[in-house]
PDB file of C-alpha atoms in Angstrom:
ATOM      1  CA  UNK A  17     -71.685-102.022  45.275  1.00  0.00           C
ATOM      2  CA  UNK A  18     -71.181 -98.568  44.748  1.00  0.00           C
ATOM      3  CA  UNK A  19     -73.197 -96.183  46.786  1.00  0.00           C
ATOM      4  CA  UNK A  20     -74.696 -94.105  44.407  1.00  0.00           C
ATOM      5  CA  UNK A  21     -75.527 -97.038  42.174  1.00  0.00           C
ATOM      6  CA  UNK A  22     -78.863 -98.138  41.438  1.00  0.00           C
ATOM      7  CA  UNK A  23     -77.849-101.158  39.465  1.00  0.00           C
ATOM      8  CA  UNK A  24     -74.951-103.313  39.389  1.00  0.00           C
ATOM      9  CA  UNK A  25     -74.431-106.091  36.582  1.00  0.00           C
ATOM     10  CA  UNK A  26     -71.392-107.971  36.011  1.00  0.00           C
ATOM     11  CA  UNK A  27     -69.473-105.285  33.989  1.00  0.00           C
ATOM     12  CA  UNK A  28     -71.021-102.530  35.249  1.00  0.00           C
ATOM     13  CA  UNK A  29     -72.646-100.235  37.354  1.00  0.00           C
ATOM     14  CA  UNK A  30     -75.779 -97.711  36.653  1.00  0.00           C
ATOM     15  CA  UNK A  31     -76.567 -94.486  39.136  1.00  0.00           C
ATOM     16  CA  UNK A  32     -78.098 -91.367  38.830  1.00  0.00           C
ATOM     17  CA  UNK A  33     -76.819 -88.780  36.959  1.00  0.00           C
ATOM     18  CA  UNK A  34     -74.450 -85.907  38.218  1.00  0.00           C
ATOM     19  CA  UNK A  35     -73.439 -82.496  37.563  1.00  0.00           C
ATOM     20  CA  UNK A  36     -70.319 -84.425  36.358  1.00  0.00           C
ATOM     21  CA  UNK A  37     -71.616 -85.794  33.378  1.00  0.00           C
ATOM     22  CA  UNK A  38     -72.452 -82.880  31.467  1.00  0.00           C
ATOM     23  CA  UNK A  39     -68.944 -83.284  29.803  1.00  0.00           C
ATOM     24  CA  UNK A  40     -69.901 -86.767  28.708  1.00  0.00           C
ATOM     25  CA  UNK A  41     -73.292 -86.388  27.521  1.00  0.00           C
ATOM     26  CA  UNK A  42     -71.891 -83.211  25.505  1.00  0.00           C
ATOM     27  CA  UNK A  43     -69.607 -85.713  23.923  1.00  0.00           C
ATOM     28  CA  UNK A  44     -71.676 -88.679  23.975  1.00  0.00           C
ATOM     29  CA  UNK A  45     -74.321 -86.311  21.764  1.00  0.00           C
ATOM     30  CA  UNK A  46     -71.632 -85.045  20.103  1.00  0.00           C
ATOM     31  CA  UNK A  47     -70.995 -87.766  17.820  1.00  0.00           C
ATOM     32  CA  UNK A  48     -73.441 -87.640  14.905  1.00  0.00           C
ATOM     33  CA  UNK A  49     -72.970 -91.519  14.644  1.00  0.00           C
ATOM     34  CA  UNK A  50     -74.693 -92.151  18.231  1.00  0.00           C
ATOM     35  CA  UNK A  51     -77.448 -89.586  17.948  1.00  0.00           C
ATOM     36  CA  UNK A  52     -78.130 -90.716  13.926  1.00  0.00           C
ATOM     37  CA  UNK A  53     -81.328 -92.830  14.414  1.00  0.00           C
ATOM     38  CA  UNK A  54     -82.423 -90.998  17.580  1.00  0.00           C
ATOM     39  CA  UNK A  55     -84.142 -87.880  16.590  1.00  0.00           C
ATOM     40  CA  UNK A  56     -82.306 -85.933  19.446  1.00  0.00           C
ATOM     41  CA  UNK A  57     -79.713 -82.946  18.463  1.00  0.00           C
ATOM     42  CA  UNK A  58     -76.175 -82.326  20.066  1.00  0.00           C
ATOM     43  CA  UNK A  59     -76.108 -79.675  23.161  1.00  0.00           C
ATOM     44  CA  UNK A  60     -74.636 -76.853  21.747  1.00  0.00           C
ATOM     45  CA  UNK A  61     -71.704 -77.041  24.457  1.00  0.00           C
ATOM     46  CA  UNK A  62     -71.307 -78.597  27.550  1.00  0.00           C
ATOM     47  CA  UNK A  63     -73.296 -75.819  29.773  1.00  0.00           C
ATOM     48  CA  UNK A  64     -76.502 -76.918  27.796  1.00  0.00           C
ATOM     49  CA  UNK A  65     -75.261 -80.857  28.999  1.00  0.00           C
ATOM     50  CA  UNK A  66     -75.742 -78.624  32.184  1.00  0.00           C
ATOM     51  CA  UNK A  67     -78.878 -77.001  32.148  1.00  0.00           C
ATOM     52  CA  UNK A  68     -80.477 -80.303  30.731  1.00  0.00           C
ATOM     53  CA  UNK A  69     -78.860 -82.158  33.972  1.00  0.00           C
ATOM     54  CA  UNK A  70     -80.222 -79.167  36.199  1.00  0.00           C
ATOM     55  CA  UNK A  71     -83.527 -79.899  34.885  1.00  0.00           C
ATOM     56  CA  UNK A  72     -83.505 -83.757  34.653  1.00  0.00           C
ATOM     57  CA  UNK A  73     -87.082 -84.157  36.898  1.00  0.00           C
ATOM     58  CA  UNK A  74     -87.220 -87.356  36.018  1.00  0.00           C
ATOM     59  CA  UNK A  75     -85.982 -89.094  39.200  1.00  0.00           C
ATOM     60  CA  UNK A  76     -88.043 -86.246  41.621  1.00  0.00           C
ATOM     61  CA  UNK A  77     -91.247 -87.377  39.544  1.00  0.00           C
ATOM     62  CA  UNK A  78     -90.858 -91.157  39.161  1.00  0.00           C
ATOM     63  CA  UNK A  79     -87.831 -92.375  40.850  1.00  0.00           C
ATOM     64  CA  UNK A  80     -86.836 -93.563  37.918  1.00  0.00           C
ATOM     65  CA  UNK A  81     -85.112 -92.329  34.666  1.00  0.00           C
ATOM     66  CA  UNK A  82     -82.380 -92.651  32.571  1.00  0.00           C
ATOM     67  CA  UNK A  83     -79.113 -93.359  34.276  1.00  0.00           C
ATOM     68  CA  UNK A  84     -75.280 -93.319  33.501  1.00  0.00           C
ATOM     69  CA  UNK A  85     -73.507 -96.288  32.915  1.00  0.00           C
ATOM     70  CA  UNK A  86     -70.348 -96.829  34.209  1.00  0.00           C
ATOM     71  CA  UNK A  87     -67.692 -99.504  33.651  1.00  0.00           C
ATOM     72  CA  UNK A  88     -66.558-100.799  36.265  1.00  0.00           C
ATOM     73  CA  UNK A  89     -63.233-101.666  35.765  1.00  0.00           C
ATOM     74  CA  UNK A  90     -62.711 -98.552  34.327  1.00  0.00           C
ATOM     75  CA  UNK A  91     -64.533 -96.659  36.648  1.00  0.00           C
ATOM     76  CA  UNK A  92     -65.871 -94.760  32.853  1.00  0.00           C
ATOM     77  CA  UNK A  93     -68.718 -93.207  32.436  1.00  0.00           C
ATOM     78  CA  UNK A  94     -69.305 -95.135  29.354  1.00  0.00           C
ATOM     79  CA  UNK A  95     -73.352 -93.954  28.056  1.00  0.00           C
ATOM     80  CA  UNK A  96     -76.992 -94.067  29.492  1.00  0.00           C
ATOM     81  CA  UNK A  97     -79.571 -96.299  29.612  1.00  0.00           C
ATOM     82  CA  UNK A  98     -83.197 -96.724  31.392  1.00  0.00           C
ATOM     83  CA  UNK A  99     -86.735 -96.302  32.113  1.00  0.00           C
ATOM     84  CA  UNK A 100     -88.262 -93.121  31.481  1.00  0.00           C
ATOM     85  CA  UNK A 101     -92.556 -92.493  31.571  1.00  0.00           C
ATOM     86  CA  UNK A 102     -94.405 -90.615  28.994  1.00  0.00           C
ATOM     87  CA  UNK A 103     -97.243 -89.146  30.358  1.00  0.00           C
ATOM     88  CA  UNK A 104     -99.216 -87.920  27.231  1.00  0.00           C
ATOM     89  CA  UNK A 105     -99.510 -91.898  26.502  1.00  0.00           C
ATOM     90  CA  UNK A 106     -99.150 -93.306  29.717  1.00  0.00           C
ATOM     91  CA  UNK A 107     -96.166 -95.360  28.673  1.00  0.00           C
ATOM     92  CA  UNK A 108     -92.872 -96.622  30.447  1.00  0.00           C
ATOM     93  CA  UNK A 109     -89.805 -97.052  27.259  1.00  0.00           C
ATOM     94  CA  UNK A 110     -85.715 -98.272  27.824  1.00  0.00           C
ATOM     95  CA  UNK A 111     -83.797 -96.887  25.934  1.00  0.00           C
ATOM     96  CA  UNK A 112     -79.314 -96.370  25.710  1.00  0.00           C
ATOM     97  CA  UNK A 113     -76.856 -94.823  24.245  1.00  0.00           C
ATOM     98  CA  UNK A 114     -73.083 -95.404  24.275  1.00  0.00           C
ATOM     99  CA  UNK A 115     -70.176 -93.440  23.119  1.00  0.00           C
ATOM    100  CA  UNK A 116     -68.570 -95.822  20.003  1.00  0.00           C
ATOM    101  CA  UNK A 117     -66.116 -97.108  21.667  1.00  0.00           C
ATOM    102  CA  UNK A 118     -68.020 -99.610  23.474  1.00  0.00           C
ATOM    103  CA  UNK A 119     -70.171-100.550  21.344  1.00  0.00           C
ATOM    104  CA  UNK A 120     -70.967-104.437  19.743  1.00  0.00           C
ATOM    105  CA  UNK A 121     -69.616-105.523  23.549  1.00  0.00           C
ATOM    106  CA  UNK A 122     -73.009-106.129  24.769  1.00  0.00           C
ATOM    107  CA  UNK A 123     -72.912-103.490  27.187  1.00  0.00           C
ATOM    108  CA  UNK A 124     -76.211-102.220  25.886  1.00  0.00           C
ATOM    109  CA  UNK A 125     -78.067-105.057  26.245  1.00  0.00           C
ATOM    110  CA  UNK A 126     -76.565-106.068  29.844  1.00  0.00           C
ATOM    111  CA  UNK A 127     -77.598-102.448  31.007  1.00  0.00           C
ATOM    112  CA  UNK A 128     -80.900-102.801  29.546  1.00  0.00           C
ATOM    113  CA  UNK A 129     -81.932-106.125  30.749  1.00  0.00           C
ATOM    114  CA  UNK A 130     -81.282-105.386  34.128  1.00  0.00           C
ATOM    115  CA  UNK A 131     -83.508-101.893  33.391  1.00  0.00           C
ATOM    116  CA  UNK A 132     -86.402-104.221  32.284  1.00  0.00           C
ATOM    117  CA  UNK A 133     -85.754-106.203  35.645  1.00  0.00           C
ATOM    118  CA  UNK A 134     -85.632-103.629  37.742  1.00  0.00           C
ATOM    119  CA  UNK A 135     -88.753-102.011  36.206  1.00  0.00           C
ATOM    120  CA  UNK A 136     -90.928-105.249  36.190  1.00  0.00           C
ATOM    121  CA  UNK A 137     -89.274-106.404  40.229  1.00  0.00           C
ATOM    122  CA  UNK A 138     -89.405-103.137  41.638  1.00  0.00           C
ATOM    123  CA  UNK A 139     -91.287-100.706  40.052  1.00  0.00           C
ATOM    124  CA  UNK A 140     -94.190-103.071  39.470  1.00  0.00           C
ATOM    125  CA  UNK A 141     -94.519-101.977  35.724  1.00  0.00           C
ATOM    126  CA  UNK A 142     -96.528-104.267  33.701  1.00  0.00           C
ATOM    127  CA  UNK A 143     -95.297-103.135  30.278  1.00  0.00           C
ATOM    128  CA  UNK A 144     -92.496-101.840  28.735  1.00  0.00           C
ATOM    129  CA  UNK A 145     -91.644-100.634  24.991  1.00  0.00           C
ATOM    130  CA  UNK A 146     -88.727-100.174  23.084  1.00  0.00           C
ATOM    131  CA  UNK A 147     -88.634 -98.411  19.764  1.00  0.00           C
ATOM    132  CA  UNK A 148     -85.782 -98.224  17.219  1.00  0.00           C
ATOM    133  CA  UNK A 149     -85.672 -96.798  13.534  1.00  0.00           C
ATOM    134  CA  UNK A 150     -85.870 -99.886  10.890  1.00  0.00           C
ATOM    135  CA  UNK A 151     -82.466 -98.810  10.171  1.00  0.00           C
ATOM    136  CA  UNK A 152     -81.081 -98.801  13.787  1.00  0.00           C
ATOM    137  CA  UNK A 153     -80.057-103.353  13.104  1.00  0.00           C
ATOM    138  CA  UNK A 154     -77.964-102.758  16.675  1.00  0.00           C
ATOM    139  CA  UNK A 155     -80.754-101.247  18.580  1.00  0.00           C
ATOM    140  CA  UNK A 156     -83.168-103.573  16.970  1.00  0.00           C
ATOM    141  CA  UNK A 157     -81.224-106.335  18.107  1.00  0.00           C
ATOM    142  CA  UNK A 158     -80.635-105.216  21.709  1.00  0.00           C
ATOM    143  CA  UNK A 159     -84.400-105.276  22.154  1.00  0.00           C
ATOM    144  CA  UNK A 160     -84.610-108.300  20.670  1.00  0.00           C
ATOM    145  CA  UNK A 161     -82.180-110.083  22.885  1.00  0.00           C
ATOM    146  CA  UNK A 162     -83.721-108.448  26.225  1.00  0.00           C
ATOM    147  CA  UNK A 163     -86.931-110.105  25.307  1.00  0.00           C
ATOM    148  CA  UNK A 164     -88.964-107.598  23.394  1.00  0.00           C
ATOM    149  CA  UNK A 165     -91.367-108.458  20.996  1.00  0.00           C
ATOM    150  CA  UNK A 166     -91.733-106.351  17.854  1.00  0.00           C
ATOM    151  CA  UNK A 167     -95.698-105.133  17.308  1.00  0.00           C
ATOM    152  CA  UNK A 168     -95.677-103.004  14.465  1.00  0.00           C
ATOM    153  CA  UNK A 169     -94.292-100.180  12.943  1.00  0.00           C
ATOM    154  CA  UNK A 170     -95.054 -96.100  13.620  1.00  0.00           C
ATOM    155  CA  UNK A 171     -93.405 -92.290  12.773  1.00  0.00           C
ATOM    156  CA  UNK A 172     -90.719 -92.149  14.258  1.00  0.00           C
ATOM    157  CA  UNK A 173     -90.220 -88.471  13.650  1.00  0.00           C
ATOM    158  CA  UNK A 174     -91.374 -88.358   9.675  1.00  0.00           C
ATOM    159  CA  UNK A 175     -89.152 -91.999   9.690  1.00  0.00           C
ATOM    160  CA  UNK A 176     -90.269 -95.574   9.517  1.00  0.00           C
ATOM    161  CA  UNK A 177     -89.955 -96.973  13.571  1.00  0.00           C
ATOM    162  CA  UNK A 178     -90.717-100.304  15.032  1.00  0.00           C
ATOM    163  CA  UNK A 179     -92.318-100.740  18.655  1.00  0.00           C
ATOM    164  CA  UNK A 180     -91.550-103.473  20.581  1.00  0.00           C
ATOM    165  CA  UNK A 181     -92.914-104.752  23.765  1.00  0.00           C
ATOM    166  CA  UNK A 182     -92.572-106.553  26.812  1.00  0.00           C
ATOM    167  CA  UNK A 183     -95.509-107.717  29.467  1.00  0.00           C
ATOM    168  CA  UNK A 184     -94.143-108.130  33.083  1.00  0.00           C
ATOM    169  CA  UNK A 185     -96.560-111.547  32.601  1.00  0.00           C
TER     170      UNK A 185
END
């Protein structure tokens, strides 16, 4: 295993992210297909992928977050995916994203189950959400297949969402 990695599935590997990335995650964001259902808009160039890396706290506060995914064969950094806590509602979500290319492979789902694993095994979380627009069928359906369990629907930013769930028991 990798050193910097803090996962390693069969395909791939997840670490921390690096001043590296920015390039990626300007192009991963880039693409108005990936960021369609997510609410989030595309860094203006890749020294906002910077600034956002620079202040990424997310590891310093939890030691957790969301981390890059990397193909291993490849060595590619090939999206994101993991845990990140909301404070204002005391709440622990997964979520992904990869570039195009690889998606319908099932590399979202095998970096996500292993993020629920890791969450429940080492982290000692007891719950952990999901949430997807109704239209988002792909993300629905990753959730779905790492075992979440849909509980109702929300606002997901002035659209209809669905929350999912999953107890550690």
């Amino acid at each position: 295993m990798n050193e910097n990695c803090i996962l390693e599935t069969l395909r791939l590997h997840l670490r921390r992210f690096e001043k590296s990335d920015a390039e990626s995650l300007f192009l991963l964001n880039l693409d108005p297909e990936v960021i369609q259902y997510t609410g989030d808009i595309s860094f203006e160039n890749t020294l906002d992928a910077q600034i956002f890396l620079a202040n990424y706290d997310h590891y310093d506060k939890f030691d957790f977050g969301r981390w890059a995914v990397i193909e291993k064969s490849s060595n590619e950094f090939i999206g994101w995916c993991g845990l990140k806590y909301t404070p204002d509602c005391d709440e622990h979500d997964i979520g992904f994203r990869l570039f195009r290319k690889y998606w319908n492979q099932g590399f979202a789902t095998e970096a996500a189950e292993a993020c629920i694993k890791l969450g429940f095994e080492k982290y000692q979380l007891q719950t952990i959400v999901g949430r997807a627009r109704k239209e988002n069928i792909s993300s629905i359906r990753v959730l779905e297949k790492i075992g979440l369990t849909y509980i109702g629907d929300f606002d997901f930013n002035g659209n209809d969402g669905l929350l999912y769930i999953k107890n550690k028991f």
